[in-house]
XYZ file of C-alpha atoms in Angstrom:
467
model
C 1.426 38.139 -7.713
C 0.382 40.179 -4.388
C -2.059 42.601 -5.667
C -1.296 45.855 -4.621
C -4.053 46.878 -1.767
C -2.977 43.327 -0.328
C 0.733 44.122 -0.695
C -0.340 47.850 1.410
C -2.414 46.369 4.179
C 0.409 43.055 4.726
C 2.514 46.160 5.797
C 0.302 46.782 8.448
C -0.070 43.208 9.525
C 1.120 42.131 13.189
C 4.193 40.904 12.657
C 4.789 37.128 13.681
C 7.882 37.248 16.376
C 8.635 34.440 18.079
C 10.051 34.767 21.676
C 13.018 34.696 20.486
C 13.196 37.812 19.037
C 14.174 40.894 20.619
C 11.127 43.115 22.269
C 12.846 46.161 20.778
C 12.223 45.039 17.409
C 8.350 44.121 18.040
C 8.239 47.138 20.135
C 9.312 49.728 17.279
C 7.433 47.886 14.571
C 4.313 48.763 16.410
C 5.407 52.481 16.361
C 5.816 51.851 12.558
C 2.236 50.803 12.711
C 0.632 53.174 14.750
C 2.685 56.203 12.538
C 0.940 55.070 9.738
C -2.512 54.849 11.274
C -2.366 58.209 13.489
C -0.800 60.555 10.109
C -3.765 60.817 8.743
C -5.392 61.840 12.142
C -2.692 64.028 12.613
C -3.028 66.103 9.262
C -6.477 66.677 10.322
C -5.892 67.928 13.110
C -3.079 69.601 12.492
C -4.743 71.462 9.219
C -7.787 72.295 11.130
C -5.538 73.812 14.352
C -4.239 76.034 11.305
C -7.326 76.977 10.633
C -9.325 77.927 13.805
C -7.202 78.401 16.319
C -3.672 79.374 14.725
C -3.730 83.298 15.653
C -0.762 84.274 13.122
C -3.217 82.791 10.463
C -4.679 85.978 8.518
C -7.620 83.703 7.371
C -8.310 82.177 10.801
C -11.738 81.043 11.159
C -14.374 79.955 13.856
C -15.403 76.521 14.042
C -18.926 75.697 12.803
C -18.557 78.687 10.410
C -17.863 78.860 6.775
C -14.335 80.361 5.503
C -14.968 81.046 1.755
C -12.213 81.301 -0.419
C -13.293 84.107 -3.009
C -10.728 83.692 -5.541
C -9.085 80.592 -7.251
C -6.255 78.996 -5.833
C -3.173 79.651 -7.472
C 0.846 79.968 -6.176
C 0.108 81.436 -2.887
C -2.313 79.013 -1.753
C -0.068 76.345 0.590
C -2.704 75.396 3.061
C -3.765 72.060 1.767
C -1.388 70.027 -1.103
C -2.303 69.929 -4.546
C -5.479 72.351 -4.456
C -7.719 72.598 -7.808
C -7.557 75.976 -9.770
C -11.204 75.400 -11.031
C -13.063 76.089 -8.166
C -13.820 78.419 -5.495
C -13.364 76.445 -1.878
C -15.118 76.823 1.117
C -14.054 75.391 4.098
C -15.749 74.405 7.474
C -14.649 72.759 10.425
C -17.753 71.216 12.060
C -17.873 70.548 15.954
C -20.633 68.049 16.319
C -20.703 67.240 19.732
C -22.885 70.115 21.382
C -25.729 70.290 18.657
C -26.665 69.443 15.092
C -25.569 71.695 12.636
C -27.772 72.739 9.076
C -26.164 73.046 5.459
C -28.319 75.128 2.760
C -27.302 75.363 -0.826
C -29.080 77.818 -3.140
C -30.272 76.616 -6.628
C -26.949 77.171 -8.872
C -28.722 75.674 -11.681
C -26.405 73.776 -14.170
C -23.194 74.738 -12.234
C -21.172 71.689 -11.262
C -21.104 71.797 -7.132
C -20.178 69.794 -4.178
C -19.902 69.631 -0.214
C -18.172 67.021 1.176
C -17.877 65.821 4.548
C -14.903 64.452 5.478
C -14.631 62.296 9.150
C -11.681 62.687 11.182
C -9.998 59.590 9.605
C -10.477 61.504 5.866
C -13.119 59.032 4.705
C -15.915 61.012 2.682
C -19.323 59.946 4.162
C -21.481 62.394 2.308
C -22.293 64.600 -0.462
C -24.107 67.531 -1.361
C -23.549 67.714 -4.620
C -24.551 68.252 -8.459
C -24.408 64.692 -9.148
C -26.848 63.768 -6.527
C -29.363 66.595 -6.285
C -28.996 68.686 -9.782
C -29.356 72.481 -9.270
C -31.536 72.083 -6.552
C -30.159 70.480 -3.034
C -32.674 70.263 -0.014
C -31.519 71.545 3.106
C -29.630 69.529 5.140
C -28.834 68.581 8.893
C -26.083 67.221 9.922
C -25.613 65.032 13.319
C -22.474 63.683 15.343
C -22.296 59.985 16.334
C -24.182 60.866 19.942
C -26.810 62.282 18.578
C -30.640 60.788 18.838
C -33.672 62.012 17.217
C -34.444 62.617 13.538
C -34.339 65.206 11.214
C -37.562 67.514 10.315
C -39.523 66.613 7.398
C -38.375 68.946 5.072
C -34.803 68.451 5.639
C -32.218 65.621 4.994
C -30.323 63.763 7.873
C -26.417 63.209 7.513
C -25.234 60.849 10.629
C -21.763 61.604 11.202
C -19.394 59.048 12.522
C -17.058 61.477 14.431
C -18.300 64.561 16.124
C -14.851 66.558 13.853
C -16.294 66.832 10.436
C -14.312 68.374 7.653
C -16.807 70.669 5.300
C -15.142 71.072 1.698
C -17.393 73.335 -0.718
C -16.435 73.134 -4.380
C -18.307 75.265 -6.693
C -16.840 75.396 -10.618
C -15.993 78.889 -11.934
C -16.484 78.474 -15.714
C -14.548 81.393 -16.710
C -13.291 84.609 -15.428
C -16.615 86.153 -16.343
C -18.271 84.284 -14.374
C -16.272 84.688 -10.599
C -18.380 87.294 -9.406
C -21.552 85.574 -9.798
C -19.971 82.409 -8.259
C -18.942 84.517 -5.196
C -22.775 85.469 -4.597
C -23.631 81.790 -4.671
C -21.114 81.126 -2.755
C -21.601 83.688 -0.082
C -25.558 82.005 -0.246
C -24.682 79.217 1.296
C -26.026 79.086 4.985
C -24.248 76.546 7.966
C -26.268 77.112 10.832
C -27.282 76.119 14.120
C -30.779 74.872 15.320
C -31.088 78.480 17.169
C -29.651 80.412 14.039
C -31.603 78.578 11.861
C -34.977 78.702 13.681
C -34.322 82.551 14.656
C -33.382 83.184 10.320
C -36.941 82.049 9.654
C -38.467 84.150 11.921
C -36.706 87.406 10.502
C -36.437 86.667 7.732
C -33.337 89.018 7.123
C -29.559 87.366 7.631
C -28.241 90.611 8.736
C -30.485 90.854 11.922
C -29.519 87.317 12.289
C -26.513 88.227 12.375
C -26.738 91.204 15.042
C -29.172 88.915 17.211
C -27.124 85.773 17.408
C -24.381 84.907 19.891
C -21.883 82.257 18.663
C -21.373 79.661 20.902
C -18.044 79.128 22.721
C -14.954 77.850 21.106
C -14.332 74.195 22.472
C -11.136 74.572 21.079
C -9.452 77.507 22.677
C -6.962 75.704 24.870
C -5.787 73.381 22.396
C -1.854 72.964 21.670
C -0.580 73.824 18.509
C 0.838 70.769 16.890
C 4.716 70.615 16.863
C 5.763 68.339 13.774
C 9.149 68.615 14.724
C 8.765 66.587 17.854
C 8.236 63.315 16.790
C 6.408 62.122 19.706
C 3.824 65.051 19.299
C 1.947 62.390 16.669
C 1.612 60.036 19.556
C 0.082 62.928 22.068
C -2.050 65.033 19.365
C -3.418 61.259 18.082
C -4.776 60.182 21.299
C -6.203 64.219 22.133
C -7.958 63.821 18.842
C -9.209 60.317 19.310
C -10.499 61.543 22.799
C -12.814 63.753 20.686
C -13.415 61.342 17.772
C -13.137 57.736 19.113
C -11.784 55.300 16.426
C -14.393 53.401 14.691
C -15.135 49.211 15.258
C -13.268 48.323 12.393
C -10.072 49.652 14.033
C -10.365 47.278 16.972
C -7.696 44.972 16.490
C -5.205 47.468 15.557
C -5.912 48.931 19.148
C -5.629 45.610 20.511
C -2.404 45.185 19.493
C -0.959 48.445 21.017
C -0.858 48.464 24.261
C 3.045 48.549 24.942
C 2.916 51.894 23.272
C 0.615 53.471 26.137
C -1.584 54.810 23.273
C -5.298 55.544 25.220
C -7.446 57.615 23.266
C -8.262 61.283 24.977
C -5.561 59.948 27.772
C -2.296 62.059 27.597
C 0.794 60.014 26.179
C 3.579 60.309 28.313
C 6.902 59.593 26.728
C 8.826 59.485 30.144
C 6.967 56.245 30.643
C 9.666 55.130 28.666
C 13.677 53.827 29.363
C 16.261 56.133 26.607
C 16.472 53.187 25.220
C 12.948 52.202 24.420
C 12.670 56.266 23.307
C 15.376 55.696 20.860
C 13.767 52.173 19.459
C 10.020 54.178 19.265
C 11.373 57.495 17.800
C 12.760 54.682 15.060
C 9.512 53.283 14.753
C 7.964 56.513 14.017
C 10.678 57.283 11.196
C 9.786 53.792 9.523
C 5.830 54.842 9.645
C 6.694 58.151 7.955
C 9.155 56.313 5.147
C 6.267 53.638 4.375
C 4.200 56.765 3.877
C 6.492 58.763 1.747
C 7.228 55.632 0.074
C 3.375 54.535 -0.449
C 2.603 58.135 -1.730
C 5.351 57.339 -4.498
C 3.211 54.816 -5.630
C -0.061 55.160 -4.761
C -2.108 53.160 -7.486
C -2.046 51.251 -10.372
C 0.715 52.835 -13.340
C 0.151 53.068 -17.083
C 2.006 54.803 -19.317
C 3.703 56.546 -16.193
C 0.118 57.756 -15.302
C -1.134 56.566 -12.042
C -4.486 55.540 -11.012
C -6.451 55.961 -7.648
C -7.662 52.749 -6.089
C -11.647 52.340 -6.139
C -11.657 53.333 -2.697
C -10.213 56.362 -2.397
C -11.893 58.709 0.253
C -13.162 55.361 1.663
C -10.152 53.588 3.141
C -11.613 51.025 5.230
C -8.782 49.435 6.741
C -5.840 50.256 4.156
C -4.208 52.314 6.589
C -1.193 53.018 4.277
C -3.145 53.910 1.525
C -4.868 56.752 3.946
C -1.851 58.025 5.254
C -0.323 58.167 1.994
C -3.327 60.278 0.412
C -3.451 62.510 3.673
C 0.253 63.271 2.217
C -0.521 64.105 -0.861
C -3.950 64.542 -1.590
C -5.560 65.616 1.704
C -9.393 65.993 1.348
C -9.814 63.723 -1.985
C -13.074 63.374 -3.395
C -14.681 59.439 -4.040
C -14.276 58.197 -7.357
C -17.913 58.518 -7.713
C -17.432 62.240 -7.598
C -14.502 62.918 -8.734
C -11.751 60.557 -10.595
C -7.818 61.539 -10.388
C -4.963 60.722 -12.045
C -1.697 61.754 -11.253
C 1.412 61.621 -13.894
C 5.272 61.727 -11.859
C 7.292 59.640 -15.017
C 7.141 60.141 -18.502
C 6.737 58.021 -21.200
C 10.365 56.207 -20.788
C 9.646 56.180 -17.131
C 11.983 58.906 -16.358
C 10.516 61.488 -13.250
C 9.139 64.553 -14.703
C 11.238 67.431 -14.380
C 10.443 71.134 -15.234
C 13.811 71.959 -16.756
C 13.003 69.337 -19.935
C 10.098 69.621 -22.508
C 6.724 67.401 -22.615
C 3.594 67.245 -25.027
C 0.637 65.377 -23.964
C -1.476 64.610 -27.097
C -5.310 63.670 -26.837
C -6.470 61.787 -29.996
C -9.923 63.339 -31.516
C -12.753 61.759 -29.490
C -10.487 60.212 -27.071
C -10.713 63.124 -24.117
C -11.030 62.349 -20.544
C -14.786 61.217 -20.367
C -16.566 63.677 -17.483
C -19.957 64.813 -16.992
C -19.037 67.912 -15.384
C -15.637 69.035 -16.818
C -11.801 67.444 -16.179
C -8.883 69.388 -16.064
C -5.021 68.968 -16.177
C -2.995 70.513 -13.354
C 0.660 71.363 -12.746
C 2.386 71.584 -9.525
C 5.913 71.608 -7.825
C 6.997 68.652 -5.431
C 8.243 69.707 -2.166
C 11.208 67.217 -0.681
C 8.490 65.836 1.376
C 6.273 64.747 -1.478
C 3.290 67.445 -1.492
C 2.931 69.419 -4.557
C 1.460 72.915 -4.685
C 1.057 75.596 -8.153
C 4.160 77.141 -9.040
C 4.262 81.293 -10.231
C 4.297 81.703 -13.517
C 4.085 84.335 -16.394
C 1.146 83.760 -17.831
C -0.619 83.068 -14.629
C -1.874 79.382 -15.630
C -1.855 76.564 -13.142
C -4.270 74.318 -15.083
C -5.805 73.726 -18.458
C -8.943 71.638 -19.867
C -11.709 71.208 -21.717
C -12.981 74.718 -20.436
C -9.641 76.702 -21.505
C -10.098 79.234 -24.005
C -8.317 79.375 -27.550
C -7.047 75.390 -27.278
C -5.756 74.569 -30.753
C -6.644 71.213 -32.210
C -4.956 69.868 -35.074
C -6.936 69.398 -38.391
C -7.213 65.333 -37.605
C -9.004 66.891 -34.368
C -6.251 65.723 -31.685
C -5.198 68.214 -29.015
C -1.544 68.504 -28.190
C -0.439 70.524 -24.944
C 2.838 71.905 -24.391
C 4.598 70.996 -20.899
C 7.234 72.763 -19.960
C 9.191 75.944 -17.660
C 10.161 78.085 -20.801
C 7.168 79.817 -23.302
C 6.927 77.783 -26.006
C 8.439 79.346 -29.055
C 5.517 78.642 -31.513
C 2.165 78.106 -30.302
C 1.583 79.129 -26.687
C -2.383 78.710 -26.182
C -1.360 75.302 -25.424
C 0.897 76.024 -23.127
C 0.837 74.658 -19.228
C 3.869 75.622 -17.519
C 6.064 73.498 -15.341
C 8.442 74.542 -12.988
C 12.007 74.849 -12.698
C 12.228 71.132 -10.965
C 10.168 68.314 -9.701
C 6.908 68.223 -11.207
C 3.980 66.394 -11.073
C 0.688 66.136 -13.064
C -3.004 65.886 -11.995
C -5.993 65.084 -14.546
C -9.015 65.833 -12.318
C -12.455 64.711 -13.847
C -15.592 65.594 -12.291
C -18.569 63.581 -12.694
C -17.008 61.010 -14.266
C -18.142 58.701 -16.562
C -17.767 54.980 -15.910
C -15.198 53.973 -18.105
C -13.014 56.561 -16.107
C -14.402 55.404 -12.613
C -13.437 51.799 -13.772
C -10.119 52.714 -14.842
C -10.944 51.655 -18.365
C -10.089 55.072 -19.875
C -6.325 55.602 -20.139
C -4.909 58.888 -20.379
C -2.034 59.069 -22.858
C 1.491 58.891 -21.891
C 3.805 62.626 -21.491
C 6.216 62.206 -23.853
C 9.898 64.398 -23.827
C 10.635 66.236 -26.687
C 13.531 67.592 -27.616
């Protein structure tokens, strides 16, 4: 039997055509191809346009600064697919091909944290974190792919490989009670430049920082705003971003194999290059790419029990281009394994696709919860037709539940049941996560894991219809 990353990257294969077979076909298979490698380009690009240079966005931020998000996510929050209602986020969009930039965490003691830095092709290539530095994380400084020199001696070097750098903050809030004091942390964390940082040390305030420093220019000011409606705008915002970002070694042969699509990174693609006809076989091509992906994020790892579980290298593609794509539909901005393991329920235990309008328990044996260091947590979310899932509004104001919820009732055996489903329960409701009125899907986060989880040895029990 194919396993299953073999099965993904045999999709991405060159195709064997003999000269025989029509150039239209070879031609729109490599459109298939390149769809699949430039989506997950394009989300980045496309989610950080929304972010810094989007003017109708009320939360617009400047790049190289942090955006904190001061309050959990919950049903408004449609930025990014399935978001985590355990943390607060911060989010930075680094620029790293002027100067260095520096990260400083404050001590947060025992509180589970992490910054992750995320390349333009979503692989994670670095933590700050709680796992790898406890409650006290050095400074560090972070450096594009250009960059020569080395980092002073107090301060920790992060090499970049693409001068666009995704910064995702995670810090847990364990509790209501504890959200304003997570906001201070929070709002402690410094990203600086060399001038900032130097100029912060010498007085010693932040708020005459503040009035003294000028922010540098905004490279991206003239930038397009993405169109996905245009199906050729994947083609002409891939090879802008790749301009910026070259593609790594690794992706040499997939270049190679492209040149009838006129795809030259930082050159504009011009789709009048091309006959109507060769349009119409290309513009098929593309449609292919985005099927594989919608189809790939259907499936995206190994399924027990209807529960389905991420691949080892998850936030570290290598060259499983579907794979990427397909998380960069669904999970953009995934954490490693090592960091963080998920699992993500769409059947239940007859293999039927959840749905809101039935009823599911989920029952945890006594000493048989998810194993996590930090903390895990079960999430519910809504699927969109195009296969993202975000929270759904709800009465009770609940979007996820786990080992730090309040009031769970256990059985007397010691086994914890949880109630899955659109309407209140009619008995016990402490219990309760609630679904919504359609398409559903499930996400068991668990931070720090343990190795049995990391390994995939731990199996989460099956969701099992009721009534």
């Amino acid at each position: 039997m194919i396993g299953r990353r073999t099965a993904l990257t045999a999709l991405l294969a060159a195709p064997a055509i003999s000269h025989a077979q029509d150039s239209s076909a070879q031609l729109r298979d490599l459109a298939r191809r390149a769809t699949i490698y430039l989506f997950p380009v394009y989300e980045m690009y496309r989610t950080r346009c929304r972010a810094t240079v989007d003017d109708t966005n009320p939360l617009r931020q400047r790049l190289n600064r942090f955006r904190h998000i001061a309050t959990l996510a919950d049903a408004r929050a449609r930025a990014v697919t399935t978001p985590n209602n355990d943390t607060l986020y911060s989010s930075a969009w680094l620029d790293l091909s002027m100067e260095p930039l520096f990260l400083t965490v404050p001590p947060v003691g025992g509180l589970y944290y992490s910054y992750a830095f995320i390349d333009l092709f979503t692989d994670n290539f670095a933590y700050v974190s709680h796992r790898l530095y406890g409650g006290q994380p050095p400074p560090h400084m972070i450096v594009g792919p250009d960059w020569k020199g080395d980092a002073p001696s107090d301060v920790t070097l992060v090499r970049a490989p693409t001068n666009s750098v995704w910064l995702i903050g995670r810090i847990l809030v364990d509790g209501s009670e504890e959200l304003d004091r997570v906001r201070i942390l929070q709002a402690r964390v410094l990203l600086e430049t060399p001038d900032m940082r130097n100029e912060r040390r010498i007085l010693e305030t932040r708020e005459l920082m503040r009035q003294r420093t000028v922010a540098p220019p905004e490279s991206v000011a003239d930038w397009p705003t993405p169109n996905p409606a245009d199906p050729f705008d994947l083609f002409e915002v891939g090879m802008r971003a790749l301009g910026e970002s070259p593609p790594p070694e690794r992706d040499r042969a997939l270049f190679e194999a492209l040149p009838p699509l006129r795809l030259r990174p930082g050159r504009k693609f011009d789709v009048r290059a091309f006959s109507e006809a060769e349009r119409r076989t290309i513009r098929a091509g593309i449609e292919q790419g985005h099927a594989d992906i919608r189809a790939a994020a259907g499936r995206p790892g190994k399924s027990v029990d209807g529960w389905t579980y991420s691949d080892r290298h998850l936030g570290n593609y290598g060259t499983d281009y579907l794979y990427r794509a397909a998380t960069a539909l669904t999970a953009l901005g995934a954490l490693e394994p090592a960091e963080a393991v998920y699992v993500t329920c769409n059947a239940d235990s007859a293999g039927w696709p959840l749905d809101g309008r039935q009823r599911y328990e989920l029952t945890f044996s006594a000493g048989d919860l998810p194993p996590a260091g930090a903390f895990w947590s079960l999430s519910m979310y809504e699927v969109t037709p195009e296969g993202r899932a975000f929270f759904v509004d709800n009465p009770i104001g609940r979007y996820s539940i786990g080992d730090r919820t309040p009031d769970l009732v256990r059985t007397p055996d010691g086994s914890l049941t949880l109630y899955l489903q659109h309407e209140r329960p009619t008995g016990e409701q402490s219990n309760w996560l609630p679904a919504p009125a359609g398409p559903m899907r499930l996400i068991l986060r668990a931070y720090e894991p343990e190795k049995q989880m990391i390994e995939g040895h731990y199996r989460v029990p099956a969701v099992r219809r009721v009534g």
